[in-house]
PDB file of C-alpha atoms and ligand atoms in Angstrom:
ATOM      1  CA  MET A 194      10.312 -28.479 -14.101  1.00  0.00           C
ATOM      2  CA  ILE A 195       8.513 -25.207 -14.489  1.00  0.00           C
ATOM      3  CA  ARG A 196      10.306 -22.508 -12.330  1.00  0.00           C
ATOM      4  CA  VAL A 197       7.594 -20.187 -10.908  1.00  0.00           C
ATOM      5  CA  ALA A 198       8.140 -17.014  -8.979  1.00  0.00           C
ATOM      6  CA  VAL A 199       5.269 -15.853  -6.762  1.00  0.00           C
ATOM      7  CA  ILE A 200       4.671 -12.093  -6.278  1.00  0.00           C
ATOM      8  CA  GLY A 201       2.463 -11.245  -3.142  1.00  0.00           C
ATOM      9  CA  ALA A 202       3.582 -14.534  -1.887  1.00  0.00           C
ATOM     10  CA  LYS A 203       2.371 -13.792   1.941  1.00  0.00           C
ATOM     11  CA  GLY A 204      -1.047 -12.679   0.689  1.00  0.00           C
ATOM     12  CA  ARG A 205      -4.050 -14.828   0.816  1.00  0.00           C
ATOM     13  CA  MET A 206      -4.020 -15.700  -2.854  1.00  0.00           C
ATOM     14  CA  GLY A 207      -0.092 -15.567  -3.008  1.00  0.00           C
ATOM     15  CA  SER A 208       0.226 -18.095  -0.306  1.00  0.00           C
ATOM     16  CA  SER A 209      -2.334 -20.365  -1.889  1.00  0.00           C
ATOM     17  CA  VAL A 210      -0.349 -20.251  -5.079  1.00  0.00           C
ATOM     18  CA  VAL A 211       2.788 -21.112  -3.165  1.00  0.00           C
ATOM     19  CA  GLN A 212       1.092 -24.182  -1.716  1.00  0.00           C
ATOM     20  CA  ALA A 213      -0.242 -25.066  -5.390  1.00  0.00           C
ATOM     21  CA  VAL A 214       3.250 -24.839  -6.977  1.00  0.00           C
ATOM     22  CA  ASN A 215       4.738 -26.960  -4.175  1.00  0.00           C
ATOM     23  CA  ALA A 216       2.014 -29.542  -4.784  1.00  0.00           C
ATOM     24  CA  ALA A 217       2.402 -29.728  -8.512  1.00  0.00           C
ATOM     25  CA  ASP A 218       4.643 -32.473  -9.822  1.00  0.00           C
ATOM     26  CA  ASP A 219       5.884 -30.269 -12.742  1.00  0.00           C
ATOM     27  CA  MET A 220       6.588 -26.928 -10.877  1.00  0.00           C
ATOM     28  CA  THR A 221       9.204 -25.772  -8.555  1.00  0.00           C
ATOM     29  CA  LEU A 222       9.330 -22.335  -6.722  1.00  0.00           C
ATOM     30  CA  SER A 223      12.093 -19.998  -8.006  1.00  0.00           C
ATOM     31  CA  HIS A 224      11.207 -16.924  -5.817  1.00  0.00           C
ATOM     32  CA  THR A 225       8.518 -15.774  -3.256  1.00  0.00           C
ATOM     33  CA  ILE A 226       8.464 -12.137  -3.310  1.00  0.00           C
ATOM     34  CA  ASP A 227       6.277  -9.832  -1.170  1.00  0.00           C
ATOM     35  CA  HIS A 228       5.845  -6.134  -0.305  1.00  0.00           C
ATOM     36  CA  GLU A 229       9.003  -4.044  -0.324  1.00  0.00           C
ATOM     37  CA  GLN A 230      11.169  -6.963  -1.732  1.00  0.00           C
ATOM     38  CA  ASP A 231      13.184  -6.466  -4.915  1.00  0.00           C
ATOM     39  CA  LEU A 232      11.899  -8.016  -8.236  1.00  0.00           C
ATOM     40  CA  ALA A 233      15.440  -7.596  -9.832  1.00  0.00           C
ATOM     41  CA  GLN A 234      16.550 -11.039  -8.546  1.00  0.00           C
ATOM     42  CA  ILE A 235      14.009 -12.538 -10.923  1.00  0.00           C
ATOM     43  CA  ASP A 236      15.145 -13.113 -14.558  1.00  0.00           C
ATOM     44  CA  SER A 237      14.697 -15.498 -17.520  1.00  0.00           C
ATOM     45  CA  GLY A 238      17.698 -17.293 -16.263  1.00  0.00           C
ATOM     46  CA  ASN A 239      16.357 -18.442 -12.994  1.00  0.00           C
ATOM     47  CA  THR A 240      12.558 -18.229 -13.651  1.00  0.00           C
ATOM     48  CA  ASP A 241      10.179 -19.448 -16.434  1.00  0.00           C
ATOM     49  CA  ILE A 242       7.101 -17.543 -15.134  1.00  0.00           C
ATOM     50  CA  ALA A 243       5.774 -15.258 -12.582  1.00  0.00           C
ATOM     51  CA  VAL A 244       2.485 -15.418 -10.804  1.00  0.00           C
ATOM     52  CA  GLU A 245       1.262 -11.978  -9.686  1.00  0.00           C
ATOM     53  CA  PHE A 246      -1.375 -11.517  -6.832  1.00  0.00           C
ATOM     54  CA  THR A 247      -0.752  -8.105  -5.052  1.00  0.00           C
ATOM     55  CA  VAL A 248      -2.608  -4.902  -4.973  1.00  0.00           C
ATOM     56  CA  PRO A 249      -4.097  -2.908  -8.018  1.00  0.00           C
ATOM     57  CA  THR A 250      -1.749  -0.051  -7.218  1.00  0.00           C
ATOM     58  CA  SER A 251       1.255  -2.088  -7.468  1.00  0.00           C
ATOM     59  CA  SER A 252       0.294  -4.717 -10.185  1.00  0.00           C
ATOM     60  CA  LEU A 253       0.963  -2.789 -13.364  1.00  0.00           C
ATOM     61  CA  GLY A 254       4.400  -1.677 -12.038  1.00  0.00           C
ATOM     62  CA  ASN A 255       5.439  -5.313 -11.111  1.00  0.00           C
ATOM     63  CA  VAL A 256       4.240  -6.658 -14.676  1.00  0.00           C
ATOM     64  CA  LEU A 257       6.228  -3.945 -16.523  1.00  0.00           C
ATOM     65  CA  THR A 258       9.290  -4.573 -14.469  1.00  0.00           C
ATOM     66  CA  LEU A 259       9.038  -8.558 -14.841  1.00  0.00           C
ATOM     67  CA  VAL A 260       8.462  -8.386 -18.667  1.00  0.00           C
ATOM     68  CA  GLY A 261      11.490  -5.951 -18.985  1.00  0.00           C
ATOM     69  CA  GLN A 262      13.480  -8.597 -17.233  1.00  0.00           C
ATOM     70  CA  GLY A 263      12.459 -11.297 -19.693  1.00  0.00           C
ATOM     71  CA  VAL A 264       9.879 -13.155 -17.588  1.00  0.00           C
ATOM     72  CA  ASP A 265       6.236 -14.018 -18.536  1.00  0.00           C
ATOM     73  CA  VAL A 266       3.685 -13.350 -16.011  1.00  0.00           C
ATOM     74  CA  VAL A 267       0.199 -14.682 -14.936  1.00  0.00           C
ATOM     75  CA  VAL A 268      -1.765 -11.966 -13.120  1.00  0.00           C
ATOM     76  CA  GLY A 269      -4.783 -12.340 -10.880  1.00  0.00           C
ATOM     77  CA  THR A 270      -4.752  -8.992  -9.174  1.00  0.00           C
ATOM     78  CA  THR A 271      -7.771  -6.931 -10.169  1.00  0.00           C
ATOM     79  CA  GLY A 272      -8.066  -3.301 -11.348  1.00  0.00           C
ATOM     80  CA  TRP A 273      -6.883  -3.362 -14.862  1.00  0.00           C
ATOM     81  CA  ASP A 274      -8.327  -0.988 -17.310  1.00  0.00           C
ATOM     82  CA  GLU A 275      -7.597  -0.251 -21.105  1.00  0.00           C
ATOM     83  CA  SER A 276      -5.012   2.282 -20.427  1.00  0.00           C
ATOM     84  CA  LYS A 277      -2.985  -0.184 -18.225  1.00  0.00           C
ATOM     85  CA  LEU A 278      -3.554  -3.037 -20.576  1.00  0.00           C
ATOM     86  CA  GLU A 279      -2.153  -0.730 -23.393  1.00  0.00           C
ATOM     87  CA  GLN A 280       1.103  -0.251 -21.333  1.00  0.00           C
ATOM     88  CA  VAL A 281       1.553  -3.869 -21.092  1.00  0.00           C
ATOM     89  CA  ARG A 282       1.132  -4.388 -24.769  1.00  0.00           C
ATOM     90  CA  HIS A 283       3.664  -1.743 -25.269  1.00  0.00           C
ATOM     91  CA  ALA A 284       6.199  -3.409 -22.736  1.00  0.00           C
ATOM     92  CA  LEU A 285       5.577  -6.690 -24.568  1.00  0.00           C
ATOM     93  CA  ALA A 286       6.293  -5.184 -27.951  1.00  0.00           C
ATOM     94  CA  GLU A 287       9.821  -4.201 -26.602  1.00  0.00           C
ATOM     95  CA  ALA A 288      10.353  -7.107 -24.501  1.00  0.00           C
ATOM     96  CA  PRO A 289      13.938  -8.681 -24.376  1.00  0.00           C
ATOM     97  CA  ARG A 290      12.693 -12.074 -25.573  1.00  0.00           C
ATOM     98  CA  ASP A 291      10.530 -13.173 -28.603  1.00  0.00           C
ATOM     99  CA  GLY A 292       7.197 -14.521 -27.794  1.00  0.00           C
ATOM    100  CA  GLN A 293       6.879 -13.118 -24.257  1.00  0.00           C
ATOM    101  CA  ALA A 294       3.571 -13.494 -22.667  1.00  0.00           C
ATOM    102  CA  VAL A 295       1.404 -11.917 -20.079  1.00  0.00           C
ATOM    103  CA  PHE A 296      -1.955 -13.289 -19.136  1.00  0.00           C
ATOM    104  CA  ILE A 297      -4.519 -11.585 -16.822  1.00  0.00           C
ATOM    105  CA  ALA A 298      -7.640 -13.088 -15.557  1.00  0.00           C
ATOM    106  CA  PRO A 299     -10.194 -11.209 -13.595  1.00  0.00           C
ATOM    107  CA  ASN A 300     -11.528 -14.757 -12.330  1.00  0.00           C
ATOM    108  CA  PHE A 301      -9.445 -17.872 -12.239  1.00  0.00           C
ATOM    109  CA  ALA A 302     -12.437 -20.075 -11.059  1.00  0.00           C
ATOM    110  CA  ILE A 303     -13.384 -22.253 -13.821  1.00  0.00           C
ATOM    111  CA  SER A 304     -16.881 -22.769 -12.498  1.00  0.00           C
ATOM    112  CA  ALA A 305     -17.395 -18.920 -12.455  1.00  0.00           C
ATOM    113  CA  VAL A 306     -16.052 -18.547 -16.080  1.00  0.00           C
ATOM    114  CA  LEU A 307     -18.116 -21.518 -17.361  1.00  0.00           C
ATOM    115  CA  ALA A 308     -21.219 -20.043 -15.642  1.00  0.00           C
ATOM    116  CA  ASP A 309     -20.726 -16.730 -17.392  1.00  0.00           C
ATOM    117  CA  HIS A 310     -20.257 -18.624 -20.767  1.00  0.00           C
ATOM    118  CA  PHE A 311     -23.125 -20.746 -20.374  1.00  0.00           C
ATOM    119  CA  ALA A 312     -25.441 -17.777 -19.235  1.00  0.00           C
ATOM    120  CA  ALA A 313     -24.504 -15.919 -22.402  1.00  0.00           C
ATOM    121  CA  GLN A 314     -25.235 -18.973 -24.308  1.00  0.00           C
ATOM    122  CA  ALA A 315     -28.720 -19.522 -22.746  1.00  0.00           C
ATOM    123  CA  ALA A 316     -29.766 -15.830 -22.526  1.00  0.00           C
ATOM    124  CA  ARG A 317     -31.306 -15.682 -26.225  1.00  0.00           C
ATOM    125  CA  TYR A 318     -33.892 -18.205 -25.296  1.00  0.00           C
ATOM    126  CA  PHE A 319     -35.348 -16.663 -22.266  1.00  0.00           C
ATOM    127  CA  GLU A 320     -37.551 -13.568 -21.923  1.00  0.00           C
ATOM    128  CA  SER A 321     -36.262 -12.700 -18.327  1.00  0.00           C
ATOM    129  CA  VAL A 322     -32.736 -13.100 -16.939  1.00  0.00           C
ATOM    130  CA  GLU A 323     -31.502 -11.679 -13.648  1.00  0.00           C
ATOM    131  CA  VAL A 324     -28.056 -12.251 -11.965  1.00  0.00           C
ATOM    132  CA  LEU A 325     -27.644 -12.835  -8.195  1.00  0.00           C
ATOM    133  CA  GLU A 326     -24.185 -12.711  -6.510  1.00  0.00           C
ATOM    134  CA  MET A 327     -23.449 -13.654  -3.151  1.00  0.00           C
ATOM    135  CA  HIS A 328     -20.249 -13.000  -1.316  1.00  0.00           C
ATOM    136  CA  HIS A 329     -18.563 -12.683   2.229  1.00  0.00           C
ATOM    137  CA  PRO A 330     -19.164  -9.399   3.709  1.00  0.00           C
ATOM    138  CA  ASP A 331     -15.474  -8.314   3.596  1.00  0.00           C
ATOM    139  CA  LYS A 332     -15.773  -7.935  -0.058  1.00  0.00           C
ATOM    140  CA  VAL A 333     -15.202  -4.157  -0.832  1.00  0.00           C
ATOM    141  CA  ASP A 334     -16.969  -3.854  -4.217  1.00  0.00           C
ATOM    142  CA  ALA A 335     -20.681  -4.455  -5.250  1.00  0.00           C
ATOM    143  CA  PRO A 336     -21.862  -5.966  -7.421  1.00  0.00           C
ATOM    144  CA  SER A 337     -18.819  -8.066  -8.107  1.00  0.00           C
ATOM    145  CA  GLY A 338     -16.664  -7.562 -11.326  1.00  0.00           C
ATOM    146  CA  THR A 339     -17.663 -11.123 -12.376  1.00  0.00           C
ATOM    147  CA  ALA A 340     -21.467 -10.461 -12.080  1.00  0.00           C
ATOM    148  CA  VAL A 341     -20.875  -7.172 -13.950  1.00  0.00           C
ATOM    149  CA  HIS A 342     -19.263  -9.294 -16.877  1.00  0.00           C
ATOM    150  CA  THR A 343     -21.878 -11.764 -16.823  1.00  0.00           C
ATOM    151  CA  ALA A 344     -24.750  -9.065 -17.149  1.00  0.00           C
ATOM    152  CA  GLN A 345     -22.918  -7.424 -19.961  1.00  0.00           C
ATOM    153  CA  ALA A 346     -22.342 -10.898 -21.748  1.00  0.00           C
ATOM    154  CA  ILE A 347     -26.041 -11.647 -21.212  1.00  0.00           C
ATOM    155  CA  ALA A 348     -27.142  -8.310 -22.789  1.00  0.00           C
ATOM    156  CA  ALA A 349     -24.742  -8.711 -25.674  1.00  0.00           C
ATOM    157  CA  ALA A 350     -26.446 -12.127 -26.235  1.00  0.00           C
ATOM    158  CA  ARG A 351     -29.904 -10.576 -26.142  1.00  0.00           C
ATOM    159  CA  ARG A 352     -28.974  -7.793 -28.421  1.00  0.00           C
ATOM    160  CA  GLU A 353     -27.636 -10.045 -30.967  1.00  0.00           C
ATOM    161  CA  ALA A 354     -30.649 -12.320 -30.827  1.00  0.00           C
ATOM    162  CA  GLY A 355     -32.747  -9.038 -31.259  1.00  0.00           C
ATOM    163  CA  LEU A 356     -34.534  -9.408 -27.916  1.00  0.00           C
ATOM    164  CA  GLY A 357     -35.977  -6.104 -26.469  1.00  0.00           C
ATOM    165  CA  PRO A 358     -36.250  -5.050 -22.647  1.00  0.00           C
ATOM    166  CA  MET A 359     -37.210  -7.641 -20.318  1.00  0.00           C
ATOM    167  CA  PRO A 360     -40.815  -7.594 -18.792  1.00  0.00           C
ATOM    168  CA  ASP A 361     -40.970  -5.587 -15.409  1.00  0.00           C
ATOM    169  CA  GLY A 362     -44.007  -4.092 -14.141  1.00  0.00           C
ATOM    170  CA  THR A 363     -42.215  -2.526 -10.893  1.00  0.00           C
ATOM    171  CA  LEU A 364     -43.542   1.102 -10.590  1.00  0.00           C
ATOM    172  CA  SER A 365     -41.262   2.078  -7.743  1.00  0.00           C
ATOM    173  CA  ASP A 366     -38.512  -0.397  -6.715  1.00  0.00           C
ATOM    174  CA  GLY A 367     -37.502   1.229  -3.439  1.00  0.00           C
ATOM    175  CA  GLY A 368     -33.981   0.218  -4.356  1.00  0.00           C
ATOM    176  CA  SER A 369     -34.795  -3.354  -3.984  1.00  0.00           C
ATOM    177  CA  ARG A 370     -34.451  -4.478  -7.877  1.00  0.00           C
ATOM    178  CA  GLY A 371     -30.664  -4.305  -7.899  1.00  0.00           C
ATOM    179  CA  GLN A 372     -28.124  -2.559 -10.037  1.00  0.00           C
ATOM    180  CA  VAL A 373     -29.287  -2.361 -13.799  1.00  0.00           C
ATOM    181  CA  ILE A 374     -26.335  -3.177 -15.942  1.00  0.00           C
ATOM    182  CA  ASP A 375     -27.094  -2.987 -19.781  1.00  0.00           C
ATOM    183  CA  GLY A 376     -30.679  -3.690 -18.932  1.00  0.00           C
ATOM    184  CA  VAL A 377     -29.848  -6.715 -16.672  1.00  0.00           C
ATOM    185  CA  HIS A 378     -30.847  -6.533 -13.037  1.00  0.00           C
ATOM    186  CA  VAL A 379     -27.836  -7.620 -10.819  1.00  0.00           C
ATOM    187  CA  HIS A 380     -28.491  -8.339  -7.057  1.00  0.00           C
ATOM    188  CA  ALA A 381     -25.667  -8.459  -4.535  1.00  0.00           C
ATOM    189  CA  VAL A 382     -25.860 -10.294  -1.157  1.00  0.00           C
ATOM    190  CA  ARG A 383     -23.301  -9.911   1.571  1.00  0.00           C
ATOM    191  CA  LEU A 384     -23.405 -12.763   4.171  1.00  0.00           C
ATOM    192  CA  ARG A 385     -20.826 -13.989   6.665  1.00  0.00           C
ATOM    193  CA  GLY A 386     -20.245 -17.557   5.957  1.00  0.00           C
ATOM    194  CA  LEU A 387     -20.328 -17.234   2.193  1.00  0.00           C
ATOM    195  CA  ASN A 388     -17.268 -17.050   0.055  1.00  0.00           C
ATOM    196  CA  ALA A 389     -18.047 -16.101  -3.884  1.00  0.00           C
ATOM    197  CA  HIS A 390     -21.301 -17.519  -5.430  1.00  0.00           C
ATOM    198  CA  GLU A 391     -23.207 -16.511  -8.479  1.00  0.00           C
ATOM    199  CA  GLU A 392     -26.579 -17.499  -9.806  1.00  0.00           C
ATOM    200  CA  ILE A 393     -28.108 -16.717 -13.199  1.00  0.00           C
ATOM    201  CA  LEU A 394     -31.982 -16.976 -13.143  1.00  0.00           C
ATOM    202  CA  LEU A 395     -33.240 -17.311 -16.812  1.00  0.00           C
ATOM    203  CA  GLY A 396     -37.098 -17.486 -16.975  1.00  0.00           C
ATOM    204  CA  ASN A 397     -39.760 -18.106 -19.634  1.00  0.00           C
ATOM    205  CA  ALA A 398     -43.638 -18.823 -19.246  1.00  0.00           C
ATOM    206  CA  GLY A 399     -43.862 -21.943 -17.261  1.00  0.00           C
ATOM    207  CA  GLU A 400     -40.011 -22.666 -17.137  1.00  0.00           C
ATOM    208  CA  GLN A 401     -36.878 -21.739 -15.340  1.00  0.00           C
ATOM    209  CA  LEU A 402     -33.098 -22.548 -15.878  1.00  0.00           C
ATOM    210  CA  VAL A 403     -30.729 -21.735 -13.056  1.00  0.00           C
ATOM    211  CA  ILE A 404     -27.054 -21.670 -13.582  1.00  0.00           C
ATOM    212  CA  ARG A 405     -24.926 -21.499 -10.399  1.00  0.00           C
ATOM    213  CA  ALA A 406     -21.231 -21.361  -9.629  1.00  0.00           C
ATOM    214  CA  ASP A 407     -19.770 -21.540  -6.044  1.00  0.00           C
ATOM    215  CA  SER A 408     -16.324 -20.996  -5.049  1.00  0.00           C
ATOM    216  CA  PHE A 409     -16.043 -22.373  -1.535  1.00  0.00           C
ATOM    217  CA  ASP A 410     -12.408 -21.416  -0.812  1.00  0.00           C
ATOM    218  CA  ARG A 411      -9.198 -20.130  -2.583  1.00  0.00           C
ATOM    219  CA  GLY A 412      -8.522 -23.588  -3.769  1.00  0.00           C
ATOM    220  CA  SER A 413     -11.122 -22.928  -6.495  1.00  0.00           C
ATOM    221  CA  PHE A 414      -8.792 -20.344  -8.131  1.00  0.00           C
ATOM    222  CA  MET A 415      -5.690 -22.718  -8.113  1.00  0.00           C
ATOM    223  CA  GLN A 416      -6.822 -25.041 -11.118  1.00  0.00           C
ATOM    224  CA  GLY A 417      -7.052 -21.892 -13.262  1.00  0.00           C
ATOM    225  CA  VAL A 418      -3.821 -20.399 -12.073  1.00  0.00           C
ATOM    226  CA  LEU A 419      -1.924 -23.841 -12.857  1.00  0.00           C
ATOM    227  CA  LEU A 420      -3.563 -24.054 -16.238  1.00  0.00           C
ATOM    228  CA  ALA A 421      -2.610 -20.533 -17.084  1.00  0.00           C
ATOM    229  CA  VAL A 422       1.057 -21.214 -15.974  1.00  0.00           C
ATOM    230  CA  ARG A 423       1.363 -24.403 -18.098  1.00  0.00           C
ATOM    231  CA  ALA A 424      -0.311 -22.557 -21.146  1.00  0.00           C
ATOM    232  CA  LEU A 425       2.196 -19.763 -21.275  1.00  0.00           C
ATOM    233  CA  VAL A 426       5.170 -21.919 -20.616  1.00  0.00           C
ATOM    234  CA  SER A 427       4.106 -23.974 -23.692  1.00  0.00           C
ATOM    235  CA  GLY A 428       4.521 -20.889 -25.666  1.00  0.00           C
ATOM    236  CA  GLY A 429       1.132 -20.967 -27.393  1.00  0.00           C
ATOM    237  CA  TYR A 430       0.017 -17.609 -26.089  1.00  0.00           C
ATOM    238  CA  PRO A 431       2.379 -14.919 -26.995  1.00  0.00           C
ATOM    239  CA  GLY A 432       1.515 -11.210 -26.114  1.00  0.00           C
ATOM    240  CA  LEU A 433      -1.328 -10.118 -23.989  1.00  0.00           C
ATOM    241  CA  ASN A 434      -4.221 -12.367 -23.240  1.00  0.00           C
ATOM    242  CA  VAL A 435      -7.312 -11.639 -20.970  1.00  0.00           C
ATOM    243  CA  GLY A 436      -9.794 -14.028 -19.354  1.00  0.00           C
ATOM    244  CA  LEU A 437      -9.452 -17.821 -18.448  1.00  0.00           C
ATOM    245  CA  ASP A 438     -11.644 -18.620 -21.382  1.00  0.00           C
ATOM    246  CA  THR A 439      -8.649 -18.044 -23.540  1.00  0.00           C
ATOM    247  CA  PHE A 440      -7.623 -21.810 -22.461  1.00  0.00           C
ATOM    248  CA  LEU A 441     -10.869 -23.635 -22.283  1.00  0.00           C
ATOM    249  CA  SER A 442     -11.755 -24.087 -25.957  1.00  0.00           C
ATOM    250  CA  LEU A 443     -15.242 -22.603 -25.543  1.00  0.00           C
TER     251      LEU A 443
HETATM  252  P1  LIG B1407      -3.783  -9.785   0.086  1.00  0.00           P
HETATM  253  O1  LIG B1407      -4.195 -11.003   1.011  1.00  0.00           O
HETATM  254  O2  LIG B1407      -3.861  -8.478   0.538  1.00  0.00           O
HETATM  255  O3  LIG B1407      -2.455 -10.122  -0.525  1.00  0.00           O
HETATM  256  C1  LIG B1407      -1.691  -9.111  -1.296  1.00  0.00           C
HETATM  257  C2  LIG B1407      -0.326  -9.375  -1.039  1.00  0.00           C
HETATM  258  O4  LIG B1407       0.478  -8.582  -1.832  1.00  0.00           O
HETATM  259  C3  LIG B1407       0.118  -8.986   0.566  1.00  0.00           C
HETATM  260  O5  LIG B1407       0.970  -9.811   0.994  1.00  0.00           O
HETATM  261  C4  LIG B1407       0.972  -7.632   0.253  1.00  0.00           C
HETATM  262  O6  LIG B1407       1.923  -7.282   1.275  1.00  0.00           O
HETATM  263  C5  LIG B1407       1.606  -7.854  -1.216  1.00  0.00           C
HETATM  264  N1  LIG B1407       2.019  -6.790  -1.871  1.00  0.00           N
HETATM  265  C6  LIG B1407       1.444  -5.511  -1.846  1.00  0.00           C
HETATM  266  N2  LIG B1407       2.179  -4.749  -2.740  1.00  0.00           N
HETATM  267  C7  LIG B1407       3.200  -5.449  -3.406  1.00  0.00           C
HETATM  268  C8  LIG B1407       4.263  -5.408  -4.322  1.00  0.00           C
HETATM  269  N3  LIG B1407       4.574  -4.176  -4.791  1.00  0.00           N
HETATM  270  N4  LIG B1407       5.149  -6.333  -4.462  1.00  0.00           N
HETATM  271  C9  LIG B1407       5.086  -7.529  -3.847  1.00  0.00           C
HETATM  272  N5  LIG B1407       4.005  -7.771  -3.036  1.00  0.00           N
HETATM  273  C10 LIG B1407       3.221  -6.719  -2.690  1.00  0.00           C
HETATM  274  O7  LIG B1407      -4.827  -9.739  -1.160  1.00  0.00           O
HETATM  275  P2  LIG B1407      -5.493 -11.170  -1.843  1.00  0.00           P
HETATM  276  O8  LIG B1407      -6.766 -11.511  -1.144  1.00  0.00           O
HETATM  277  O9  LIG B1407      -4.397 -12.268  -2.043  1.00  0.00           O
HETATM  278  O10 LIG B1407      -5.874 -10.492  -3.191  1.00  0.00           O
HETATM  279  C11 LIG B1407      -4.727 -10.122  -4.128  1.00  0.00           C
HETATM  280  C12 LIG B1407      -5.353  -9.717  -5.472  1.00  0.00           C
HETATM  281  O11 LIG B1407      -5.950 -10.862  -6.108  1.00  0.00           O
HETATM  282  C13 LIG B1407      -6.611  -8.716  -5.222  1.00  0.00           C
HETATM  283  O12 LIG B1407      -6.345  -7.552  -6.316  1.00  0.00           O
HETATM  284  C14 LIG B1407      -7.819  -9.485  -5.396  1.00  0.00           C
HETATM  285  O13 LIG B1407      -8.888  -8.755  -5.753  1.00  0.00           O
HETATM  286  C15 LIG B1407      -7.503 -10.494  -6.471  1.00  0.00           C
HETATM  287  N6  LIG B1407      -7.970 -11.645  -6.583  1.00  0.00           N
HETATM  288  C16 LIG B1407      -8.156 -12.308  -7.717  1.00  0.00           C
HETATM  289  C17 LIG B1407      -8.796 -13.266  -7.947  1.00  0.00           C
HETATM  290  C18 LIG B1407      -8.961 -13.973  -9.405  1.00  0.00           C
HETATM  291  O14 LIG B1407      -9.451 -14.992  -9.714  1.00  0.00           O
HETATM  292  N7  LIG B1407      -8.368 -13.071 -10.434  1.00  0.00           N
HETATM  293  C19 LIG B1407      -9.278 -14.066  -6.988  1.00  0.00           C
HETATM  294  C20 LIG B1407      -9.191 -13.508  -5.668  1.00  0.00           C
HETATM  295  C21 LIG B1407      -8.609 -12.451  -5.451  1.00  0.00           C
HETATM  296  P3  LIG B1407       1.647  -6.432   2.347  1.00  0.00           P
HETATM  297  O15 LIG B1407       0.234  -6.845   3.121  1.00  0.00           O
HETATM  298  O16 LIG B1407       2.750  -6.152   3.265  1.00  0.00           O
HETATM  299  O17 LIG B1407       1.210  -4.964   1.637  1.00  0.00           O
END
């Protein structure tokens, strides 16, 4: 049995992870930790891996503490930048066990990660591409980090294929043409009843391809979380890895 500690266990994501671990035949909960509870009780003697879904201001500190205590970590909390990632690499280089691992995924939904990948594959074949992301109205950032990543991947694929700017005769957009990221228009809809949805529209003269990913609820992230837990425990991913595509053989 894989012994899993959940950090942020009372939160929306953390409580879903607790349920997913309880439902998995090959996993057992070692600790459930929430705000102001001590991570010191978690070590490599009682825990194989920790899953961390807290808040951006706490996540780095939690990860560094756990790595220092010999525990591998799967992280879903957002807000990572290069300087934080560098601190994790440094901690791993000095970790007490050989081959220790940290995995960070900005998005654990397999459908979203695949949509991103397929959009980048398709982008070179189309004259026009636009990204539409649609979320519940409580989301604090717009456009979503996933949509930004999708736009950047599309732009990179277009550059590699030698494609120029997309056709757009708009003279004055009045703010309705979305945010332009690397030359790709990204539109954000906020609507009660939605959860997390992304559409990539790719157009040529006379044809359109639509790639769409829908996360209907937090269950959509759990397959990715458990995939990461099993992959890290297998020992195949030492050091720091970022992005669920690490495990998807794409
Ligand atoms: P949430 O419901 O606010 O849960 C966060 C939990 O972490 C709360 O129970 C909070 O406790 C606890 N917490 C705060 N600081 C802590 C600390 N130092 N140690 C232990 N626990 C602490 O938020 P959520 O919706 O679950 O989201 C959590 C994170 O995951 C966010 O960054 C979100 O953007 C991200 N997320 C990622 C994905 C993905 O696919 N990667 C998907 C969805 C969400 P208190 O409330 O008492 O402070």
